[in-house]
Amino acid sequence: MGVDIIVIGGGHAGCEAAYASARLKKKTLLITHDVSTIGQMSCNPAIGGLGKSHLVREIDAMGGLMANCADEAGIHFKVLNASKGPAVRATRSQSDRKLYSKSVRNIINSEHLLSTLSDEVIDIDLQGLSAVGVILKSGKKINARKIILTAGTFLNGRLFTGEEEEEGGRKKDKTSKFLAKSLQSLELGDSRLKTGTPPRILASSVNWEVLEKQSGDSPRPCMSFINSNKIHPEQMDCFITRTNIKTHEIIKSGLDRSPMFSGRIDGVGPRYCPSIEDKIHRFSDKPSHQIFLEPEGLNSDEIYPNGISTSMPKDIQEKMVKSILGFEKAKITQYGYAVEYDFFDPRNLYPTLETKKIKNLYFAGQINGTTGYEEAAAQGMVAGVNASLSIDDKEPWIESRSNSYIGVLVDDLITLGTKEPYRMFTSRAEHRLLLREDNADQRLTPYAKSIGLVDEKRWKIFQKKMEKVETETKALKELKINPAIFGGKKTEQQSILSVLKRPEATLEKIYKIIERPMPDKGVTIEIETSKKYEGYIERQKKEIKKIKKYENAKIPKNIIFKEIKGLSNEAKQKLTKVLPKTIAHAQRIPGITPATISLLLVHLKKEETPSSRKVGS
């Protein structure tokens, strides 16, 4: 038996990788311990949020599944930072856990070139330094031209609740210790990280009347560019409560029994989503911490208390929960736990996410040191697309930092590596005004269409949107209005596009004044943002143009950095470790100075190769 591509793991990375490769007409096999858990939300039942929703929109622009599934399963939608600039606005959807997984499975099962298998992969079948297939626990071998490994937290996964410890990638799911051992023998730079989850609370045991209600937005936004909110299921409210001084005292009383503080966990946890015991230790001056009560689903009686992730002993968890407002009579349905697992240094990957040491083997998701569904899914998309393009001997899909958050994510990982679970934020992007939620389709959909990744339905929707933007922009350029309406001193009529630059002016107000039918929100957001931030956008484009000069200066694959005269030993080691493909890539390596770049440029100019002639051109 043989296929084009084998994807190991049925989480968010694995699903996007398999779905992408199947759409690119590759016979794909997704192998996971239990196919019924494909698309499962292991931690909080939510998609999107600050920085993360930008990734979701980019995945969607490439025809991926995450945004569509979030829309089909979303029971609470909110735009974060709605009052701030468009670059940092982010959509977040609370999901019905069962509906989301069902939606993912339906899409996976609909692809005729994509099949699934419940089994355990215990080894990668190698010929020399090339992956040629996988070996199952039964001893059976399955051949493939490309292997994509998306093991999540399952490689040597161990679960911790107080003094209790067991093997597992998540509760009720076994670990992948045989595959982990096999991978360690390849010397790809393995280490340990940790993450955690809060206790689940029985909804009927919560005193909702004393809690602060948080309703979703109206009208509801959508995650996908091609959906309307008519596909959303019934909506639910979220609620807010807080820890208190008594809660903190209870947690402190059990810190000596916490695996985090007793030294039983070596892995580094997520900086931006720490456990509650870590919070009260690091922020001891704060009397309370906010907790979001998120429903697990329309027909679920479980609540996810976002904000009290913990691995404390069960008796401490019981006392801690009952000390919180609204939880006085709360019943825990599943105790919180920490999970420690293997990950591999992503600096050992090419921008395609293929490993540098083993040809045809790709890593995507938490195995690369990231945290979060969205970061994993984005990597799965990158790996799935590039594995497919490689089979067809086509140019790889390598995103620049200036064109997408996917580009920022991959470049950060393969250039900087990570010592803690990596999470995406808008602050990581140098040109975030160009990388907004609303224009992800303009940045990525044309490319996706060119390689056959998006269908005609999506392409027609995109074309229709862009035609409306162009038509409406021309109309608003011709139509005039008195700027005094928005505080202007001039009384003569001005073009609506000119008036739109004023802080007080919005298209919503203008359309009401001129009594003109308002087009789709996607159209108005694009027009309004383009005009209001025109100067800033042009400035960022000029900066990118300058950088392009260096991005186009390719570094030959066969270059031997240790032979370049004048480079320090540190620079030689770092350049050899990362193997940057361009000067711009080399510039972003920590510790690489402008002087080093100058020496490198001089060396490339002397080489007289086709790629070096581009340097500085």
mmCIF file of N, CA, C and O in Angstrom, residues 268-344:
data_model
loop_
_atom_site.group_PDB
_atom_site.id
_atom_site.type_symbol
_atom_site.label_atom_id
_atom_site.label_comp_id
_atom_site.label_asym_id
_atom_site.label_seq_id
_atom_site.Cartn_x
_atom_site.Cartn_y
_atom_site.Cartn_z
ATOM 1 N N VAL A 268 8.966 23.999 30.056
ATOM 2 C CA VAL A 268 8.587 25.401 30.242
ATOM 3 C C VAL A 268 7.141 25.593 29.779
ATOM 4 O O VAL A 268 6.746 25.109 28.718
ATOM 5 N N GLY A 269 6.353 26.298 30.573
ATOM 6 C CA GLY A 269 4.948 26.534 30.240
ATOM 7 C C GLY A 269 4.756 27.801 29.441
ATOM 8 O O GLY A 269 5.685 28.593 29.261
ATOM 9 N N PRO A 270 3.533 28.027 28.935
ATOM 10 C CA PRO A 270 3.240 29.214 28.124
ATOM 11 C C PRO A 270 3.282 30.498 28.939
ATOM 12 O O PRO A 270 2.650 30.598 29.980
ATOM 13 N N ARG A 271 4.045 31.459 28.460
ATOM 14 C CA ARG A 271 4.199 32.739 29.147
ATOM 15 C C ARG A 271 2.874 33.504 29.213
ATOM 16 O O ARG A 271 2.552 34.145 30.219
ATOM 17 N N TYR A 272 2.087 33.440 28.124
ATOM 18 C CA TYR A 272 0.910 34.296 28.027
ATOM 19 C C TYR A 272 -0.389 33.597 28.405
ATOM 20 O O TYR A 272 -1.458 34.141 28.265
ATOM 21 N N CYS A 273 -0.287 32.360 28.867
ATOM 22 C CA CYS A 273 -1.461 31.638 29.355
ATOM 23 C C CYS A 273 -1.014 30.747 30.510
ATOM 24 O O CYS A 273 -1.114 29.518 30.451
ATOM 25 N N PRO A 274 -0.489 31.359 31.579
ATOM 26 C CA PRO A 274 0.085 30.573 32.676
ATOM 27 C C PRO A 274 -0.989 29.923 33.540
ATOM 28 O O PRO A 274 -2.160 30.309 33.510
ATOM 29 N N SER A 275 -0.570 28.941 34.308
ATOM 30 C CA SER A 275 -1.493 28.308 35.260
ATOM 31 C C SER A 275 -1.807 29.300 36.367
ATOM 32 O O SER A 275 -1.077 30.277 36.585
ATOM 33 N N ILE A 276 -2.887 29.044 37.095
ATOM 34 C CA ILE A 276 -3.279 29.961 38.164
ATOM 35 C C ILE A 276 -2.236 29.978 39.281
ATOM 36 O O ILE A 276 -1.962 31.032 39.875
ATOM 37 N N GLU A 277 -1.571 28.824 39.539
ATOM 38 C CA GLU A 277 -0.528 28.826 40.576
ATOM 39 C C GLU A 277 0.680 29.651 40.133
ATOM 40 O O GLU A 277 1.332 30.315 40.941
ATOM 41 N N ASP A 278 0.956 29.630 38.831
ATOM 42 C CA ASP A 278 2.050 30.428 38.296
ATOM 43 C C ASP A 278 1.699 31.918 38.367
ATOM 44 O O ASP A 278 2.538 32.759 38.671
ATOM 45 N N LYS A 279 0.423 32.241 38.099
ATOM 46 C CA LYS A 279 -0.023 33.639 38.148
ATOM 47 C C LYS A 279 0.146 34.239 39.538
ATOM 48 O O LYS A 279 0.674 35.342 39.691
ATOM 49 N N ILE A 280 -0.330 33.511 40.552
ATOM 50 C CA ILE A 280 -0.265 34.096 41.900
ATOM 51 C C ILE A 280 1.170 34.136 42.411
ATOM 52 O O ILE A 280 1.496 34.919 43.310
ATOM 53 N N HIS A 281 2.034 33.293 41.845
ATOM 54 C CA HIS A 281 3.455 33.315 42.221
ATOM 55 C C HIS A 281 4.162 34.486 41.535
ATOM 56 O O HIS A 281 4.907 35.221 42.177
ATOM 57 N N ARG A 282 3.906 34.677 40.236
ATOM 58 C CA ARG A 282 4.579 35.735 39.465
ATOM 59 C C ARG A 282 3.987 37.111 39.709
ATOM 60 O O ARG A 282 4.682 38.120 39.641
ATOM 61 N N PHE A 283 2.671 37.150 39.989
ATOM 62 C CA PHE A 283 1.991 38.437 40.198
ATOM 63 C C PHE A 283 1.383 38.463 41.600
ATOM 64 O O PHE A 283 0.175 38.608 41.779
ATOM 65 N N SER A 284 2.247 38.323 42.577
ATOM 66 C CA SER A 284 1.794 38.206 43.969
ATOM 67 C C SER A 284 1.128 39.478 44.484
ATOM 68 O O SER A 284 0.416 39.447 45.489
ATOM 69 N N ASP A 285 1.346 40.607 43.792
ATOM 70 C CA ASP A 285 0.745 41.867 44.233
ATOM 71 C C ASP A 285 -0.712 42.002 43.799
ATOM 72 O O ASP A 285 -1.431 42.886 44.282
ATOM 73 N N LYS A 286 -1.179 41.145 42.894
ATOM 74 C CA LYS A 286 -2.546 41.253 42.382
ATOM 75 C C LYS A 286 -3.510 40.474 43.275
ATOM 76 O O LYS A 286 -3.317 39.281 43.527
ATOM 77 N N PRO A 287 -4.574 41.140 43.761
ATOM 78 C CA PRO A 287 -5.513 40.475 44.681
ATOM 79 C C PRO A 287 -6.484 39.521 43.980
ATOM 80 O O PRO A 287 -7.127 38.706 44.627
ATOM 81 N N SER A 288 -6.614 39.641 42.642
ATOM 82 C CA SER A 288 -7.551 38.766 41.938
ATOM 83 C C SER A 288 -7.169 38.628 40.464
ATOM 84 O O SER A 288 -6.423 39.456 39.920
ATOM 85 N N HIS A 289 -7.684 37.576 39.840
ATOM 86 C CA HIS A 289 -7.478 37.344 38.414
ATOM 87 C C HIS A 289 -8.821 36.985 37.781
ATOM 88 O O HIS A 289 -9.626 36.244 38.349
ATOM 89 N N GLN A 290 -9.052 37.487 36.573
ATOM 90 C CA GLN A 290 -10.332 37.306 35.894
ATOM 91 C C GLN A 290 -10.493 35.880 35.355
ATOM 92 O O GLN A 290 -9.534 35.253 34.920
ATOM 93 N N ILE A 291 -11.719 35.399 35.421
ATOM 94 C CA ILE A 291 -12.060 34.067 34.901
ATOM 95 C C ILE A 291 -13.241 34.216 33.943
ATOM 96 O O ILE A 291 -14.260 34.811 34.293
ATOM 97 N N PHE A 292 -13.101 33.700 32.724
ATOM 98 C CA PHE A 292 -14.201 33.693 31.764
ATOM 99 C C PHE A 292 -14.876 32.322 31.803
ATOM 100 O O PHE A 292 -14.212 31.298 31.617
ATOM 101 N N LEU A 293 -16.163 32.314 32.034
ATOM 102 C CA LEU A 293 -16.909 31.059 32.053
ATOM 103 C C LEU A 293 -17.457 30.816 30.651
ATOM 104 O O LEU A 293 -18.351 31.537 30.179
ATOM 105 N N GLU A 294 -16.895 29.825 29.989
ATOM 106 C CA GLU A 294 -17.233 29.562 28.594
ATOM 107 C C GLU A 294 -18.003 28.252 28.471
ATOM 108 O O GLU A 294 -17.514 27.203 28.898
ATOM 109 N N PRO A 295 -19.195 28.284 27.883
ATOM 110 C CA PRO A 295 -19.955 27.040 27.726
ATOM 111 C C PRO A 295 -19.258 26.080 26.763
ATOM 112 O O PRO A 295 -18.677 26.495 25.764
ATOM 113 N N GLU A 296 -19.319 24.793 27.074
ATOM 114 C CA GLU A 296 -18.695 23.776 26.219
ATOM 115 C C GLU A 296 -19.563 23.438 25.015
ATOM 116 O O GLU A 296 -19.071 22.876 24.031
ATOM 117 N N GLY A 297 -20.865 23.769 25.087
ATOM 118 C CA GLY A 297 -21.740 23.481 23.958
ATOM 119 C C GLY A 297 -23.197 23.678 24.296
ATOM 120 O O GLY A 297 -23.571 23.854 25.461
ATOM 121 N N LEU A 298 -24.035 23.641 23.269
ATOM 122 C CA LEU A 298 -25.464 23.873 23.438
ATOM 123 C C LEU A 298 -26.118 22.807 24.311
ATOM 124 O O LEU A 298 -27.044 23.096 25.070
ATOM 125 N N ASN A 299 -25.663 21.580 24.175
ATOM 126 C CA ASN A 299 -26.264 20.478 24.924
ATOM 127 C C ASN A 299 -25.327 19.904 25.979
ATOM 128 O O ASN A 299 -25.494 18.773 26.428
ATOM 129 N N SER A 300 -24.340 20.698 26.351
ATOM 130 C CA SER A 300 -23.386 20.254 27.365
ATOM 131 C C SER A 300 -23.686 20.911 28.707
ATOM 132 O O SER A 300 -24.086 22.082 28.754
ATOM 133 N N ASP A 301 -23.491 20.174 29.769
ATOM 134 C CA ASP A 301 -23.666 20.751 31.106
ATOM 135 C C ASP A 301 -22.308 21.004 31.755
ATOM 136 O O ASP A 301 -22.177 21.016 32.965
ATOM 137 N N GLU A 302 -21.291 21.198 30.898
ATOM 138 C CA GLU A 302 -19.960 21.511 31.403
ATOM 139 C C GLU A 302 -19.563 22.934 31.031
ATOM 140 O O GLU A 302 -19.909 23.420 29.956
ATOM 141 N N ILE A 303 -18.829 23.553 31.923
ATOM 142 C CA ILE A 303 -18.323 24.914 31.719
ATOM 143 C C ILE A 303 -16.799 24.889 31.746
ATOM 144 O O ILE A 303 -16.189 24.200 32.576
ATOM 145 N N TYR A 304 -16.205 25.630 30.847
ATOM 146 C CA TYR A 304 -14.745 25.777 30.806
ATOM 147 C C TYR A 304 -14.392 27.106 31.485
ATOM 148 O O TYR A 304 -14.645 28.170 30.927
ATOM 149 N N PRO A 305 -13.816 27.080 32.689
ATOM 150 C CA PRO A 305 -13.458 28.323 33.393
ATOM 151 C C PRO A 305 -12.083 28.824 32.929
ATOM 152 O O PRO A 305 -11.059 28.485 33.523
ATOM 153 N N ASN A 306 -12.070 29.596 31.892
ATOM 154 C CA ASN A 306 -10.829 30.074 31.281
ATOM 155 C C ASN A 306 -10.129 31.065 32.212
ATOM 156 O O ASN A 306 -10.651 32.147 32.478
ATOM 157 N N GLY A 307 -8.967 30.684 32.706
ATOM 158 C CA GLY A 307 -8.219 31.563 33.592
ATOM 159 C C GLY A 307 -7.702 30.853 34.832
ATOM 160 O O GLY A 307 -6.912 31.409 35.593
ATOM 161 N N ILE A 308 -8.155 29.604 35.050
ATOM 162 C CA ILE A 308 -7.661 28.867 36.222
ATOM 163 C C ILE A 308 -7.085 27.504 35.809
ATOM 164 O O ILE A 308 -7.322 26.490 36.457
ATOM 165 N N SER A 309 -6.325 27.525 34.725
ATOM 166 C CA SER A 309 -5.582 26.324 34.345
ATOM 167 C C SER A 309 -4.695 25.921 35.520
ATOM 168 O O SER A 309 -4.047 26.770 36.139
ATOM 169 N N THR A 310 -4.668 24.624 35.841
ATOM 170 C CA THR A 310 -3.941 24.223 37.045
ATOM 171 C C THR A 310 -3.563 22.750 37.015
ATOM 172 O O THR A 310 -4.199 21.944 36.338
ATOM 173 N N SER A 311 -2.502 22.427 37.751
ATOM 174 C CA SER A 311 -2.121 21.025 37.969
ATOM 175 C C SER A 311 -2.034 20.740 39.467
ATOM 176 O O SER A 311 -1.362 19.806 39.890
ATOM 177 N N MET A 312 -2.716 21.565 40.249
ATOM 178 C CA MET A 312 -2.716 21.392 41.706
ATOM 179 C C MET A 312 -3.411 20.087 42.085
ATOM 180 O O MET A 312 -4.196 19.534 41.318
ATOM 181 N N PRO A 313 -3.156 19.556 43.299
ATOM 182 C CA PRO A 313 -3.833 18.342 43.759
ATOM 183 C C PRO A 313 -5.352 18.523 43.749
ATOM 184 O O PRO A 313 -5.859 19.654 43.857
ATOM 185 N N LYS A 314 -6.076 17.411 43.660
ATOM 186 C CA LYS A 314 -7.535 17.475 43.531
ATOM 187 C C LYS A 314 -8.202 18.166 44.730
ATOM 188 O O LYS A 314 -9.163 18.925 44.566
ATOM 189 N N ASP A 315 -7.704 17.904 45.943
ATOM 190 C CA ASP A 315 -8.331 18.522 47.122
ATOM 191 C C ASP A 315 -8.148 20.030 47.116
ATOM 192 O O ASP A 315 -9.047 20.786 47.517
ATOM 193 N N ILE A 316 -7.000 20.492 46.625
ATOM 194 C CA ILE A 316 -6.762 21.934 46.520
ATOM 195 C C ILE A 316 -7.664 22.532 45.432
ATOM 196 O O ILE A 316 -8.223 23.625 45.611
ATOM 197 N N GLN A 317 -7.818 21.810 44.325
ATOM 198 C CA GLN A 317 -8.700 22.295 43.254
ATOM 199 C C GLN A 317 -10.133 22.447 43.751
ATOM 200 O O GLN A 317 -10.820 23.417 43.421
ATOM 201 N N GLU A 318 -10.593 21.484 44.559
ATOM 202 C CA GLU A 318 -11.948 21.546 45.118
ATOM 203 C C GLU A 318 -12.130 22.813 45.963
ATOM 204 O O GLU A 318 -13.100 23.565 45.799
ATOM 205 N N LYS A 319 -11.185 23.050 46.865
ATOM 206 C CA LYS A 319 -11.272 24.223 47.746
ATOM 207 C C LYS A 319 -11.133 25.510 46.950
ATOM 208 O O LYS A 319 -11.839 26.491 47.211
ATOM 209 N N MET A 320 -10.202 25.533 46.006
ATOM 210 C CA MET A 320 -9.952 26.713 45.187
ATOM 211 C C MET A 320 -11.211 27.115 44.420
ATOM 212 O O MET A 320 -11.623 28.285 44.435
ATOM 213 N N VAL A 321 -11.829 26.155 43.761
ATOM 214 C CA VAL A 321 -13.027 26.434 42.962
ATOM 215 C C VAL A 321 -14.150 26.968 43.843
ATOM 216 O O VAL A 321 -14.800 27.971 43.512
ATOM 217 N N LYS A 322 -14.390 26.338 44.984
ATOM 218 C CA LYS A 322 -15.504 26.734 45.851
ATOM 219 C C LYS A 322 -15.294 28.098 46.513
ATOM 220 O O LYS A 322 -16.244 28.696 47.034
ATOM 221 N N SER A 323 -14.072 28.622 46.481
ATOM 222 C CA SER A 323 -13.799 29.938 47.079
ATOM 223 C C SER A 323 -14.130 31.092 46.130
ATOM 224 O O SER A 323 -14.099 32.247 46.520
ATOM 225 N N ILE A 324 -14.466 30.770 44.882
ATOM 226 C CA ILE A 324 -14.695 31.787 43.852
ATOM 227 C C ILE A 324 -16.176 32.150 43.774
ATOM 228 O O ILE A 324 -17.051 31.274 43.866
ATOM 229 N N LEU A 325 -16.468 33.430 43.590
ATOM 230 C CA LEU A 325 -17.844 33.919 43.508
ATOM 231 C C LEU A 325 -18.613 33.172 42.415
ATOM 232 O O LEU A 325 -18.181 33.098 41.272
ATOM 233 N N GLY A 326 -19.764 32.618 42.805
ATOM 234 C CA GLY A 326 -20.603 31.878 41.865
ATOM 235 C C GLY A 326 -20.318 30.394 41.849
ATOM 236 O O GLY A 326 -21.124 29.594 41.363
ATOM 237 N N PHE A 327 -19.157 30.015 42.414
ATOM 238 C CA PHE A 327 -18.751 28.606 42.415
ATOM 239 C C PHE A 327 -18.886 27.966 43.795
ATOM 240 O O PHE A 327 -18.358 26.877 44.029
ATOM 241 N N GLU A 328 -19.584 28.625 44.721
ATOM 242 C CA GLU A 328 -19.634 28.142 46.099
ATOM 243 C C GLU A 328 -20.134 26.694 46.205
ATOM 244 O O GLU A 328 -19.720 25.939 47.091
ATOM 245 N N LYS A 329 -21.024 26.301 45.310
ATOM 246 C CA LYS A 329 -21.562 24.939 45.321
ATOM 247 C C LYS A 329 -21.176 24.190 44.036
ATOM 248 O O LYS A 329 -21.820 23.199 43.671
ATOM 249 N N ALA A 330 -20.146 24.658 43.415
ATOM 250 C CA ALA A 330 -19.746 24.087 42.120
ATOM 251 C C ALA A 330 -19.251 22.651 42.258
ATOM 252 O O ALA A 330 -18.594 22.288 43.227
ATOM 253 N N LYS A 331 -19.569 21.857 41.247
ATOM 254 C CA LYS A 331 -19.094 20.477 41.178
ATOM 255 C C LYS A 331 -18.118 20.336 40.012
ATOM 256 O O LYS A 331 -18.406 20.761 38.899
ATOM 257 N N ILE A 332 -16.968 19.753 40.290
ATOM 258 C CA ILE A 332 -15.944 19.547 39.262
ATOM 259 C C ILE A 332 -16.229 18.242 38.517
ATOM 260 O O ILE A 332 -16.344 17.187 39.138
ATOM 261 N N THR A 333 -16.346 18.330 37.198
ATOM 262 C CA THR A 333 -16.598 17.132 36.384
ATOM 263 C C THR A 333 -15.305 16.515 35.863
ATOM 264 O O THR A 333 -15.255 15.329 35.551
ATOM 265 N N GLN A 334 -14.259 17.339 35.741
ATOM 266 C CA GLN A 334 -12.926 16.837 35.367
ATOM 267 C C GLN A 334 -11.887 17.762 35.969
ATOM 268 O O GLN A 334 -11.973 18.979 35.804
ATOM 269 N N TYR A 335 -10.925 17.211 36.680
ATOM 270 C CA TYR A 335 -9.912 18.024 37.332
ATOM 271 C C TYR A 335 -8.919 18.573 36.306
ATOM 272 O O TYR A 335 -8.654 17.949 35.267
ATOM 273 N N GLY A 336 -8.387 19.749 36.609
ATOM 274 C CA GLY A 336 -7.367 20.342 35.754
ATOM 275 C C GLY A 336 -6.088 19.536 35.818
ATOM 276 O O GLY A 336 -5.844 18.813 36.793
ATOM 277 N N TYR A 337 -5.276 19.643 34.797
ATOM 278 C CA TYR A 337 -4.005 18.917 34.774
ATOM 279 C C TYR A 337 -3.010 19.627 33.869
ATOM 280 O O TYR A 337 -3.388 20.438 33.010
ATOM 281 N N ALA A 338 -1.743 19.332 34.063
ATOM 282 C CA ALA A 338 -0.692 19.810 33.172
ATOM 283 C C ALA A 338 -0.261 18.655 32.293
ATOM 284 O O ALA A 338 -0.337 17.491 32.706
ATOM 285 N N VAL A 339 0.178 18.967 31.085
ATOM 286 C CA VAL A 339 0.721 17.941 30.201
ATOM 287 C C VAL A 339 2.097 18.388 29.733
ATOM 288 O O VAL A 339 2.279 19.522 29.280
ATOM 289 N N GLU A 340 3.074 17.511 29.923
ATOM 290 C CA GLU A 340 4.447 17.775 29.502
ATOM 291 C C GLU A 340 4.751 16.852 28.321
ATOM 292 O O GLU A 340 4.377 15.684 28.315
ATOM 293 N N TYR A 341 5.418 17.400 27.302
ATOM 294 C CA TYR A 341 5.593 16.643 26.061
ATOM 295 C C TYR A 341 6.870 17.059 25.351
ATOM 296 O O TYR A 341 7.471 18.095 25.645
ATOM 297 N N ASP A 342 7.280 16.218 24.388
ATOM 298 C CA ASP A 342 8.477 16.499 23.581
ATOM 299 C C ASP A 342 8.151 17.487 22.463
ATOM 300 O O ASP A 342 7.059 17.434 21.879
ATOM 301 N N PHE A 343 9.089 18.373 22.169
ATOM 302 C CA PHE A 343 9.022 19.174 20.948
ATOM 303 C C PHE A 343 10.421 19.217 20.360
ATOM 304 O O PHE A 343 11.398 18.824 21.001
ATOM 305 N N PHE A 344 10.520 19.674 19.122
ATOM 306 C CA PHE A 344 11.801 19.695 18.429
ATOM 307 C C PHE A 344 12.138 21.103 17.973
ATOM 308 O O PHE A 344 11.258 21.879 17.601
#
